[in-house]
Structure formats: C-alpha cells, structure tokens
mmCIF file of C-alpha atoms and ligand atoms in Angstrom:
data_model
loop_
_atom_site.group_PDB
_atom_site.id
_atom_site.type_symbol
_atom_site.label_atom_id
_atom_site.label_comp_id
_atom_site.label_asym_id
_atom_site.label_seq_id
_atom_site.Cartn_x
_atom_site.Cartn_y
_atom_site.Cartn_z
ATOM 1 C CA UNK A 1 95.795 112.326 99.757
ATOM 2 C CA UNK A 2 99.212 111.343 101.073
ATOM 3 C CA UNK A 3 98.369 108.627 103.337
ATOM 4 C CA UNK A 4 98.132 105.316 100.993
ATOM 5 C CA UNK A 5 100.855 103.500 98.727
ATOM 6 C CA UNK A 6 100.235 100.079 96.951
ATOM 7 C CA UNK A 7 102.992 96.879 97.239
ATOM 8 C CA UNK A 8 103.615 93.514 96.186
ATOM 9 C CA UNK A 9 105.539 90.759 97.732
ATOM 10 C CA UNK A 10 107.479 89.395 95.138
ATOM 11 C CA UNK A 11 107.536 86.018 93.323
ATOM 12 C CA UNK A 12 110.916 85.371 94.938
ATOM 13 C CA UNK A 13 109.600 86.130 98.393
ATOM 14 C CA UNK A 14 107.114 84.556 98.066
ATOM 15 C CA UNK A 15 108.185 80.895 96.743
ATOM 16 C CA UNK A 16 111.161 81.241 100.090
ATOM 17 C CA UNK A 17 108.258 81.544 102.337
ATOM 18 C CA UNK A 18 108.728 84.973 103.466
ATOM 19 C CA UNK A 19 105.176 86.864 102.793
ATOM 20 C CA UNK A 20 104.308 86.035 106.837
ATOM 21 C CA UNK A 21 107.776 87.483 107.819
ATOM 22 C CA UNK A 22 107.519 90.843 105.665
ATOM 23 C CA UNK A 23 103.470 91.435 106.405
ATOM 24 C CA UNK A 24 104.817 91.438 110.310
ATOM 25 C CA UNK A 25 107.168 94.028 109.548
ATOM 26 C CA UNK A 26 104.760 96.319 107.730
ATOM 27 C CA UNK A 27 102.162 96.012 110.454
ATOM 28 C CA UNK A 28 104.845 96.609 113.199
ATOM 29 C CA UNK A 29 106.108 99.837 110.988
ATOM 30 C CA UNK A 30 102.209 101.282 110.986
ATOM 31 C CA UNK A 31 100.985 100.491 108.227
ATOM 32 C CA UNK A 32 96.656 99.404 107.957
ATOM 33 C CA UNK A 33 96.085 96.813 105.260
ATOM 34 C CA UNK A 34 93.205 98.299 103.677
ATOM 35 C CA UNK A 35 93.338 96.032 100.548
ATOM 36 C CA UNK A 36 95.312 92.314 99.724
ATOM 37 C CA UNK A 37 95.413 89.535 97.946
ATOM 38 C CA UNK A 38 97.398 86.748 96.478
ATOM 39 C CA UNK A 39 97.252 86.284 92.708
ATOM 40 C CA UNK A 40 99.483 85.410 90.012
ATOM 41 C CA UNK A 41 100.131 88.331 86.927
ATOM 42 C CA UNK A 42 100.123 86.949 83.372
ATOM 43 C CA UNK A 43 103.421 88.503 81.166
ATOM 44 C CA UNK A 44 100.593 90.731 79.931
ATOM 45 C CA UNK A 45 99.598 91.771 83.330
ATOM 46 C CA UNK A 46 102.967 92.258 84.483
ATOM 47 C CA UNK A 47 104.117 93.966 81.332
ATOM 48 C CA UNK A 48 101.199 96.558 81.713
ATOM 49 C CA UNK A 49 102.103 97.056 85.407
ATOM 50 C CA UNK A 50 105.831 97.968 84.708
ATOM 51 C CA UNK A 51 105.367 99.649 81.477
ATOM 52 C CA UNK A 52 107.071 102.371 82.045
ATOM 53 C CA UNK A 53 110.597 100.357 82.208
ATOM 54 C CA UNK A 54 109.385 99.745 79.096
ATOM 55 C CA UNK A 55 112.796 99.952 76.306
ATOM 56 C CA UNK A 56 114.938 99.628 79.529
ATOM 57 C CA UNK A 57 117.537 96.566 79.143
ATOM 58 C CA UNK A 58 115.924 94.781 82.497
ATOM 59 C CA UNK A 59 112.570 94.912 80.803
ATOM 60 C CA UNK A 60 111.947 91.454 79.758
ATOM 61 C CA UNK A 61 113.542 89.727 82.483
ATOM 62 C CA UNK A 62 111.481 91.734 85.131
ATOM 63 C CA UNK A 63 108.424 90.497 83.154
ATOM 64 C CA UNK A 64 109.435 87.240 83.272
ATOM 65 C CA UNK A 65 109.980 87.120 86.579
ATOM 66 C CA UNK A 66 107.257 89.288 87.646
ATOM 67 C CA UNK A 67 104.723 86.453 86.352
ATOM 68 C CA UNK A 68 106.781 83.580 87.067
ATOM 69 C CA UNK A 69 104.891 82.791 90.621
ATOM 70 C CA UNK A 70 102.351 84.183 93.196
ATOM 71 C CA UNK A 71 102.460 87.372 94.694
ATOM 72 C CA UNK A 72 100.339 88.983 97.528
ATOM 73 C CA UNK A 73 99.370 92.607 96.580
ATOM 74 C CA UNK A 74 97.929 95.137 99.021
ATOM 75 C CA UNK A 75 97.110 98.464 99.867
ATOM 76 C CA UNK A 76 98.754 100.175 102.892
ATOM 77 C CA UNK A 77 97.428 103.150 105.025
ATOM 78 C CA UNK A 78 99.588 105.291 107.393
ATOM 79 C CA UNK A 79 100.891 108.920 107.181
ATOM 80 C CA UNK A 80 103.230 109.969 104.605
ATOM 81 C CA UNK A 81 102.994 106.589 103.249
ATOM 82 C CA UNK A 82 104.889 106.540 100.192
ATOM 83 C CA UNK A 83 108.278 108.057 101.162
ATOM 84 C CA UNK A 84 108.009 105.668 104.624
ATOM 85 C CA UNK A 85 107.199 102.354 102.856
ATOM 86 C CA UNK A 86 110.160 102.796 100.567
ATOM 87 C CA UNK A 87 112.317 103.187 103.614
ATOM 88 C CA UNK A 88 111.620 100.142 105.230
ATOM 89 C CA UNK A 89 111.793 98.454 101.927
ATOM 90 C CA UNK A 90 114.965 100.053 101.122
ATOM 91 C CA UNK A 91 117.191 100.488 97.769
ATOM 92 C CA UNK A 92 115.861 98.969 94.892
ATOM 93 C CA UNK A 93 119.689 97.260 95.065
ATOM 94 C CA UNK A 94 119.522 95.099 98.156
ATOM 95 C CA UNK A 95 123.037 95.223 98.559
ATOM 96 C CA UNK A 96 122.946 99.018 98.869
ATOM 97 C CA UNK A 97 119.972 98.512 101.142
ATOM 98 C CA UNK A 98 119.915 99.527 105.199
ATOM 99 C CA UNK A 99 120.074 96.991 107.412
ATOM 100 C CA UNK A 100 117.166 96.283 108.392
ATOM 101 C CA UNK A 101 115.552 97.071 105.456
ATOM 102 C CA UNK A 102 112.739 94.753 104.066
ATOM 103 C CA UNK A 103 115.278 93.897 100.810
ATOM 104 C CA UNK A 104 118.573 93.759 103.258
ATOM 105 C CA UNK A 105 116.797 91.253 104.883
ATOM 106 C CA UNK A 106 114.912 88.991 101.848
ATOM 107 C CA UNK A 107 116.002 90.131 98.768
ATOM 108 C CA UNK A 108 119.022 88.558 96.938
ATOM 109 C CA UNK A 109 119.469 90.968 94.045
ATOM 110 C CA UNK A 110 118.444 94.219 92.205
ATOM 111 C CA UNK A 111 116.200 91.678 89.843
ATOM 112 C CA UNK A 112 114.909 89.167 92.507
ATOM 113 C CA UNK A 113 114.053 92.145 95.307
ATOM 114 C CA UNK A 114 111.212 91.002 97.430
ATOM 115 C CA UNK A 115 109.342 94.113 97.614
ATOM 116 C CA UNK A 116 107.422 96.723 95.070
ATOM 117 C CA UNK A 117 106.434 100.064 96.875
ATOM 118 C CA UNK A 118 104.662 102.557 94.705
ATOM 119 C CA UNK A 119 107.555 106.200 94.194
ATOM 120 C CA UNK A 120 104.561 108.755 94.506
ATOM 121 C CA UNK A 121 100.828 108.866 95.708
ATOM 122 C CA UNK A 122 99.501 109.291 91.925
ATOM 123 C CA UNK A 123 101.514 105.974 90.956
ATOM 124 C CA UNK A 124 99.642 104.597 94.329
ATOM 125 C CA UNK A 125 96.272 105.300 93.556
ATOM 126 C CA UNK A 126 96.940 103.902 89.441
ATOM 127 C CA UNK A 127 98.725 100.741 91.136
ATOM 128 C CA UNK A 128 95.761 100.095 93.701
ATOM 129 C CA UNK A 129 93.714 100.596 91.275
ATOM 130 C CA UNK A 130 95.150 98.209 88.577
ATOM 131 C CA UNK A 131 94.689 95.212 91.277
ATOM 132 C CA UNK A 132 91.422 95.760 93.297
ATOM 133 C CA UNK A 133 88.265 96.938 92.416
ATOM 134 C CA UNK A 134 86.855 99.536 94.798
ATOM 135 C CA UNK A 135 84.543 97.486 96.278
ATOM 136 C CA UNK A 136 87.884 96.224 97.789
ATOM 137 C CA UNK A 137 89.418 98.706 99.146
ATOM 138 C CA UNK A 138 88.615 99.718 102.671
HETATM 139 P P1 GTP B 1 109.742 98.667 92.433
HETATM 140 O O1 GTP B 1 109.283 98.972 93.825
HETATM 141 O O2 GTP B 1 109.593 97.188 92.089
HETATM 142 O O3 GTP B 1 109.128 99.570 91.397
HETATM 143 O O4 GTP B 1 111.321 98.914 92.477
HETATM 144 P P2 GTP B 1 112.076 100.310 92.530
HETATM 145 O O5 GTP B 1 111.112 101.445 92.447
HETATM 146 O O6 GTP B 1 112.987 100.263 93.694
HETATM 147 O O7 GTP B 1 112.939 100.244 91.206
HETATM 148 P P3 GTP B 1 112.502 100.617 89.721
HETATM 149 O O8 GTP B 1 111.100 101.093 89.665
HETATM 150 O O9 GTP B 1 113.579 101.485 89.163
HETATM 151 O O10 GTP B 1 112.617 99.201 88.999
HETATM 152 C C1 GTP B 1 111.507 98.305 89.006
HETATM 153 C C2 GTP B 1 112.025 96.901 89.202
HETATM 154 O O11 GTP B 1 112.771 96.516 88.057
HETATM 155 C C3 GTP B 1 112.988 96.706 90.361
HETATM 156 O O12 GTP B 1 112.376 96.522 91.597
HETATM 157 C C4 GTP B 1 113.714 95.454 89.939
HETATM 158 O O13 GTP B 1 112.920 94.298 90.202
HETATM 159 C C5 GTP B 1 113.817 95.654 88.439
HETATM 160 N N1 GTP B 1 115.096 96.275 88.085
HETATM 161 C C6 GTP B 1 115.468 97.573 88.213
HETATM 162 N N2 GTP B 1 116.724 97.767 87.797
HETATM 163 C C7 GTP B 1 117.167 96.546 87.404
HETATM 164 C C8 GTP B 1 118.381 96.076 86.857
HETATM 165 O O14 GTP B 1 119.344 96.821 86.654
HETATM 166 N N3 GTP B 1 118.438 94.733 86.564
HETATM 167 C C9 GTP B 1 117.396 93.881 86.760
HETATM 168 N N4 GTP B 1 117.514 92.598 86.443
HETATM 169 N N5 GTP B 1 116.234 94.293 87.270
HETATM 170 C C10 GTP B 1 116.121 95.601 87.584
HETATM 171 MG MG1 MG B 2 109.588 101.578 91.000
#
C-alpha cells in the first residue's frame, strides 16, 4: 500500500493560526483526510514519536517543542502519497525549501517547521497508527 502517509501541523503553526491555511493546501494538492485530530503530545509522547533522533544533538529541543502546544494530526490518502506530501511540504530546512512549499510559506526554521510528513509508507502506517485507533481511520 503506497497510497497513505501520516502528518502533523506543528505547535508553531499552529499557535500563528495557520492549521486552516495549510489543511487548504493539502486538500487542493489531492490529498483525502481519512483520519484528524487536534491533541496535545506529552514529552513522553513526543519523545516516543521521534525516537529515532534519539542521541542526535536536536533531540531534546524537538521534544520540547514537539509538546509545547496543540497540534492537529491526520491521515492523508492520494497516490504515491509519501514522496508527494513531502514535496509540498518541502526541505526539512525551510530556507532550503521551494517556494511554494508548505515550510517556505509557514515555517521559520529547521526546529520550528510547520509540517511532519511520514519518509516511507512503513513509517506511515507506525505513525497513523501511534495517533488513531482503527476505529478512526476511514
Ligand atoms: P519531520 O517531517 O518532522 O520528520 O521532518 P523531516 O523528516 O523533514 O526531518 P527529520 O526527520 O530529519 O527531523 C525531524 C525533525 O527534527 C525536523 O522536522 C525538525 O523539527 C527537527 N530537526 C531536524 N534537524 C534539526 C536541527 O538541525 N536542529 C533542530 N533544532 N531541529 C532539527
Ligand atoms: Mg522525518
């Protein structure tokens, strides 16, 4: 199954006011929500969700600001899903980003950058996975 990758718009994001904004884009791109929420991670949460940055100097700060405010967390549905939602996200470094790019446009560093898109369907599927039950996922 290639057709579904997980996201969250971040804390930062989030607190500007931007989840309406970014949601629009992903629709208009052609992506199905199949799954969402908003919900605030604990540290623990967070920490569990990035764990394999674990060791990696950005570690704790990324925690930290992973669980320092809401987030809205969904599964999206479209063909070739992964590699396209990381596109219109863009680099992981806004200011190497495309323009146009969902991080060109709301992210304001390589720590603060908006957006999470899952890097391959099996990291999709654990992601989803960690956030809804299946019950909510449609
Ligand atoms: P995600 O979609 O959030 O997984 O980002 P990514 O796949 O583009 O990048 P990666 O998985 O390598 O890093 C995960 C997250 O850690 C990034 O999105 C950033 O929020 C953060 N991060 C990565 N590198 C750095 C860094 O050098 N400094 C800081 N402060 N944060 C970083
Ligand atoms: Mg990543």
């Amino acid at each position: 199954m290639n057709n579904r990758t997980f996201t969250m718009i971040k804390p930062d994001a989030t607190s500007k006011g931007h989840t309406g904004a970014i949601l629009k884009m992903i629709n208009a791109a052609g992506f199905r929500i199949a799954a969402m929420k908003m919900t605030k991670l604990s540290a623990e949460k967070a920490g569990q969700f990035y764990a394999i940055h674990k060791g990696k100097p950005f570690y704790d700060e990324l925690v930290t600001f992973m669980s320092s405010g809401p987030i809205t967390a969904a599964i999206l549905e479209k063909g070739n899903a992964v590699e396209d939602f990381r596109k219109l996200i863009g680099s992981t470094d806004p200011e190497k980003a495309d323009e146009g790019t969902i991080r060109k446009l709301f992210a304001s560093s390589i720590g603060e950058n908006a957006i999470h898109g899952s890097d391959s369907d099996e990291n999709a599927m654990i992601e989803g996975d960690f956030f809804f039950s299946k019950l909510e996922q449609f």
